Amino acid sequence: MGEMVDINDELVRSVVTVDDGRDYTAQLVWRMGNRRDMRNGVSVPIPPAPKVSAVRVEAKKKPRKRGYRVVQKAIGSV
């Protein structure tokens, strides 16, 4: 098994994508109406973010490097 690393490390964040498996839709909708509720004097607690899938750590996909057309013309490949 590999070494334990800090997920919040800047270098780790640049290499992998971490999905905690939670659905934040209800919280986002709550935040959109939060100012309205404060203005109307209503206090609604923030809804929970239920876990809908397992935690995933995936490597970020690197974009394909494209050759410059000018260089390709110069070497005669285009």
Coordinates of C-alpha atoms in Angstrom, one line a residue:
M1 CA 0.0 0.0 0.0
G2 CA 1.2 3.5 -0.7
E3 CA 2.1 6.3 1.7
M4 CA -0.5 8.5 3.3
V5 CA -0.5 12.0 1.8
D6 CA -2.4 15.2 2.7
I7 CA -5.3 15.6 0.3
N8 CA -5.3 19.4 0.8
D9 CA -1.6 19.7 -0.3
E10 CA -1.3 22.0 -3.3
L11 CA 0.9 19.5 -5.3
V12 CA -1.7 16.7 -4.7
R13 CA -4.6 18.9 -5.8
S14 CA -2.8 19.7 -9.1
V15 CA -2.3 16.0 -9.9
V16 CA -5.6 14.4 -8.7
T17 CA -9.3 15.1 -8.5
V18 CA -11.0 14.2 -5.3
D19 CA -14.7 13.4 -5.3
D20 CA -16.2 13.1 -1.8
G21 CA -19.3 11.4 -3.1
R22 CA -21.8 13.8 -1.6
D23 CA -24.8 15.5 -3.2
Y24 CA -24.7 19.2 -2.5
T25 CA -27.8 20.2 -4.6
A26 CA -30.0 20.9 -1.6
Q27 CA -27.3 23.1 0.0
L28 CA -26.8 25.1 -3.2
V29 CA -30.5 25.8 -3.4
W30 CA -30.6 26.7 0.3
R31 CA -27.7 29.2 -0.3
M32 CA -29.6 30.8 -3.2
G33 CA -32.6 31.5 -1.0
N34 CA -30.6 32.4 2.1
R35 CA -30.7 36.2 1.7
R36 CA -34.4 36.1 1.0
D37 CA -35.0 34.1 4.2
M38 CA -32.9 36.5 6.3
R39 CA -34.8 39.5 4.9
N40 CA -38.2 37.8 5.7
G41 CA -37.0 36.9 9.2
V42 CA -37.1 33.1 8.5
S43 CA -34.4 30.9 10.0
V44 CA -34.0 27.7 8.0
P45 CA -31.1 25.4 9.0
I46 CA -28.8 24.2 6.2
P47 CA -29.8 20.8 4.8
P48 CA -27.4 17.9 5.1
A49 CA -25.4 16.7 2.1
P50 CA -26.2 13.0 1.9
K51 CA -23.5 10.6 0.7
V52 CA -24.6 9.1 -2.6
S53 CA -21.4 7.3 -3.7
A54 CA -18.0 6.2 -2.5
V55 CA -15.1 8.6 -2.3
R56 CA -13.1 8.6 -5.5
V57 CA -9.6 9.9 -6.1
E58 CA -8.8 10.1 -9.9
A59 CA -5.8 11.3 -11.8
K60 CA -6.4 14.5 -13.8
K61 CA -6.4 13.9 -17.5
K62 CA -3.7 15.8 -19.2
P63 CA -4.6 17.6 -22.5
R64 CA -3.3 16.2 -25.7
K65 CA -0.3 18.2 -26.9
R66 CA -0.9 19.5 -30.4
G67 CA 1.9 20.4 -32.8
Y68 CA 2.0 23.9 -34.3
R69 CA 0.8 24.0 -37.9
V70 CA 3.7 26.3 -38.9
V71 CA 6.2 23.8 -37.6
Q72 CA 4.4 20.9 -39.3
K73 CA 4.4 22.8 -42.6
A74 CA 8.1 23.5 -42.2
I75 CA 9.0 19.9 -41.8
G76 CA 6.6 18.9 -44.6
S77 CA 4.2 16.8 -42.6
V78 CA 1.1 18.8 -43.6

